[in-house]
């Protein structure tokens, strides 16, 4: 007989993490959003290495470009098993109604024994996504599904 006559109960569970990233420039807010995302996965302070991946993407708007940028880095982590700790966005450019990014992400091969895993991110979402220019620079709000 189930305890107290219950067959099941729902428990509170948060399935996402929301963060804000800041930057003096658009490029810097993209770099800091990537750093924030990787610090959800792992303590980037314990990562070094110069294994690098160039990222070139084009999207219809800046918000999509931010999601695509973070999603591409997550993909590279999952497929190439590289943990990134350094992000250099060389250029974000708007042209012909599209936006493109040219960037370099540096890191090292992921080894579970030397990189304690914090949280698995399943996806970068458009949920509550914000990217805005403020009087102090740029601010991005991102929600990732865990």
Tab-separated table of C-alpha atoms in Angstrom:
chain	number	residue	atom	x	y	z
A	1	UNK	CA	0.000	0.000	0.000
A	2	UNK	CA	1.452	3.407	-0.961
A	3	UNK	CA	2.400	5.646	1.917
A	4	UNK	CA	-0.479	7.905	3.069
A	5	UNK	CA	-2.660	6.622	0.240
A	6	UNK	CA	-0.736	8.603	-2.393
A	7	UNK	CA	0.060	7.119	-5.759
A	8	UNK	CA	2.327	9.950	-6.757
A	9	UNK	CA	3.037	13.603	-6.135
A	10	UNK	CA	4.624	16.427	-8.051
A	11	UNK	CA	7.772	18.032	-6.755
A	12	UNK	CA	9.142	21.447	-7.581
A	13	UNK	CA	11.835	21.285	-10.222
A	14	UNK	CA	13.471	24.043	-12.187
A	15	UNK	CA	14.264	22.959	-15.718
A	16	UNK	CA	16.121	26.054	-16.769
A	17	UNK	CA	18.730	28.599	-15.765
A	18	UNK	CA	18.441	32.272	-16.609
A	19	UNK	CA	21.387	34.661	-16.685
A	20	UNK	CA	22.244	38.209	-17.656
A	21	UNK	CA	25.413	39.119	-19.528
A	22	UNK	CA	26.842	42.598	-19.981
A	23	UNK	CA	29.303	44.254	-22.314
A	24	UNK	CA	30.509	47.672	-23.377
A	25	UNK	CA	30.116	46.519	-26.981
A	26	UNK	CA	27.855	44.058	-28.775
A	27	UNK	CA	30.859	41.769	-29.298
A	28	UNK	CA	31.671	41.841	-25.591
A	29	UNK	CA	28.133	40.947	-24.503
A	30	UNK	CA	28.278	37.905	-26.842
A	31	UNK	CA	31.632	36.894	-25.289
A	32	UNK	CA	30.279	37.278	-21.757
A	33	UNK	CA	27.074	35.370	-22.548
A	34	UNK	CA	29.233	32.461	-23.766
A	35	UNK	CA	31.355	32.649	-20.614
A	36	UNK	CA	28.228	32.670	-18.428
A	37	UNK	CA	26.821	29.662	-20.275
A	38	UNK	CA	30.026	27.631	-19.931
A	39	UNK	CA	30.223	28.480	-16.226
A	40	UNK	CA	26.850	26.765	-15.861
A	41	UNK	CA	28.405	23.607	-17.346
A	42	UNK	CA	31.819	23.754	-15.673
A	43	UNK	CA	34.062	26.022	-13.613
A	44	UNK	CA	35.892	27.776	-16.455
A	45	UNK	CA	38.507	29.018	-13.988
A	46	UNK	CA	39.863	25.452	-13.974
A	47	UNK	CA	40.139	25.291	-17.760
A	48	UNK	CA	43.055	26.457	-19.848
A	49	UNK	CA	44.422	25.349	-23.179
A	50	UNK	CA	44.549	26.865	-26.595
A	51	UNK	CA	42.538	24.353	-28.600
A	52	UNK	CA	40.498	26.766	-30.690
A	53	UNK	CA	37.453	26.673	-32.918
A	54	UNK	CA	36.493	29.438	-35.313
A	55	UNK	CA	32.789	30.215	-35.382
A	56	UNK	CA	31.211	31.886	-38.411
A	57	UNK	CA	27.429	32.242	-38.383
A	58	UNK	CA	24.719	34.268	-40.102
A	59	UNK	CA	21.235	34.861	-38.689
A	60	UNK	CA	18.210	37.011	-39.568
A	61	UNK	CA	18.457	39.206	-36.444
A	62	UNK	CA	20.703	39.856	-33.442
A	63	UNK	CA	18.613	37.821	-31.003
A	64	UNK	CA	18.748	34.781	-33.295
A	65	UNK	CA	22.470	35.332	-33.757
A	66	UNK	CA	22.963	35.216	-29.980
A	67	UNK	CA	20.992	31.955	-29.683
A	68	UNK	CA	22.812	30.486	-32.702
A	69	UNK	CA	26.215	31.507	-31.272
A	70	UNK	CA	25.551	29.895	-27.899
A	71	UNK	CA	23.956	26.835	-29.518
A	72	UNK	CA	26.974	26.363	-31.798
A	73	UNK	CA	29.342	26.501	-28.817
A	74	UNK	CA	27.177	23.964	-26.988
A	75	UNK	CA	27.238	21.754	-30.097
A	76	UNK	CA	31.049	21.968	-30.310
A	77	UNK	CA	31.276	21.035	-26.634
A	78	UNK	CA	29.027	18.002	-27.124
A	79	UNK	CA	30.474	16.761	-30.413
A	80	UNK	CA	34.164	17.715	-30.201
A	81	UNK	CA	34.245	17.422	-26.381
A	82	UNK	CA	35.962	20.767	-25.908
A	83	UNK	CA	35.349	22.884	-22.817
A	84	UNK	CA	35.740	26.530	-23.690
A	85	UNK	CA	36.999	29.214	-21.348
A	86	UNK	CA	37.980	32.081	-23.636
A	87	UNK	CA	35.843	33.768	-26.275
A	88	UNK	CA	36.939	36.436	-28.716
A	89	UNK	CA	34.268	37.886	-30.971
A	90	UNK	CA	36.178	39.618	-33.731
A	91	UNK	CA	33.177	41.101	-35.476
A	92	UNK	CA	29.398	41.234	-35.522
A	93	UNK	CA	28.130	42.831	-38.687
A	94	UNK	CA	24.719	43.695	-40.063
A	95	UNK	CA	24.376	43.464	-43.821
A	96	UNK	CA	21.515	42.897	-46.282
A	97	UNK	CA	19.005	42.324	-43.484
A	98	UNK	CA	21.159	39.666	-41.811
A	99	UNK	CA	23.703	39.623	-39.009
A	100	UNK	CA	26.926	37.671	-38.981
A	101	UNK	CA	29.466	36.806	-36.323
A	102	UNK	CA	33.127	35.927	-36.658
A	103	UNK	CA	34.610	34.581	-33.441
A	104	UNK	CA	37.186	32.307	-31.871
A	105	UNK	CA	36.507	30.060	-28.876
A	106	UNK	CA	39.471	28.578	-27.003
A	107	UNK	CA	39.556	25.689	-24.592
A	108	UNK	CA	40.796	22.188	-24.063
A	109	UNK	CA	39.661	18.607	-24.452
A	110	UNK	CA	37.049	17.637	-21.894
A	111	UNK	CA	38.193	15.004	-19.411
A	112	UNK	CA	35.628	14.161	-16.706
A	113	UNK	CA	38.341	13.403	-14.136
A	114	UNK	CA	39.963	16.842	-14.461
A	115	UNK	CA	36.822	18.880	-15.219
A	116	UNK	CA	34.083	18.250	-12.664
A	117	UNK	CA	30.761	18.557	-14.454
A	118	UNK	CA	28.414	21.107	-12.883
A	119	UNK	CA	25.206	21.084	-14.944
A	120	UNK	CA	24.225	19.670	-18.315
A	121	UNK	CA	22.666	22.181	-20.688
A	122	UNK	CA	20.249	20.627	-23.157
A	123	UNK	CA	19.493	23.708	-25.233
A	124	UNK	CA	19.647	27.466	-25.524
A	125	UNK	CA	16.094	28.817	-25.735
A	126	UNK	CA	14.266	31.864	-27.037
A	127	UNK	CA	12.252	31.909	-23.802
A	128	UNK	CA	12.530	35.365	-22.161
A	129	UNK	CA	15.414	36.184	-24.508
A	130	UNK	CA	16.432	39.826	-24.414
A	131	UNK	CA	19.242	41.714	-26.098
A	132	UNK	CA	19.296	45.449	-25.690
A	133	UNK	CA	21.539	48.455	-25.931
A	134	UNK	CA	21.480	50.467	-22.722
A	135	UNK	CA	23.045	53.776	-21.764
A	136	UNK	CA	25.888	51.739	-20.218
A	137	UNK	CA	26.536	49.331	-23.092
A	138	UNK	CA	24.760	46.082	-23.941
A	139	UNK	CA	22.752	43.606	-21.869
A	140	UNK	CA	21.578	40.117	-22.780
A	141	UNK	CA	19.195	37.852	-20.899
A	142	UNK	CA	19.372	34.178	-21.801
A	143	UNK	CA	17.515	31.098	-20.606
A	144	UNK	CA	19.075	27.664	-21.057
A	145	UNK	CA	17.206	24.391	-20.678
A	146	UNK	CA	18.890	21.975	-18.282
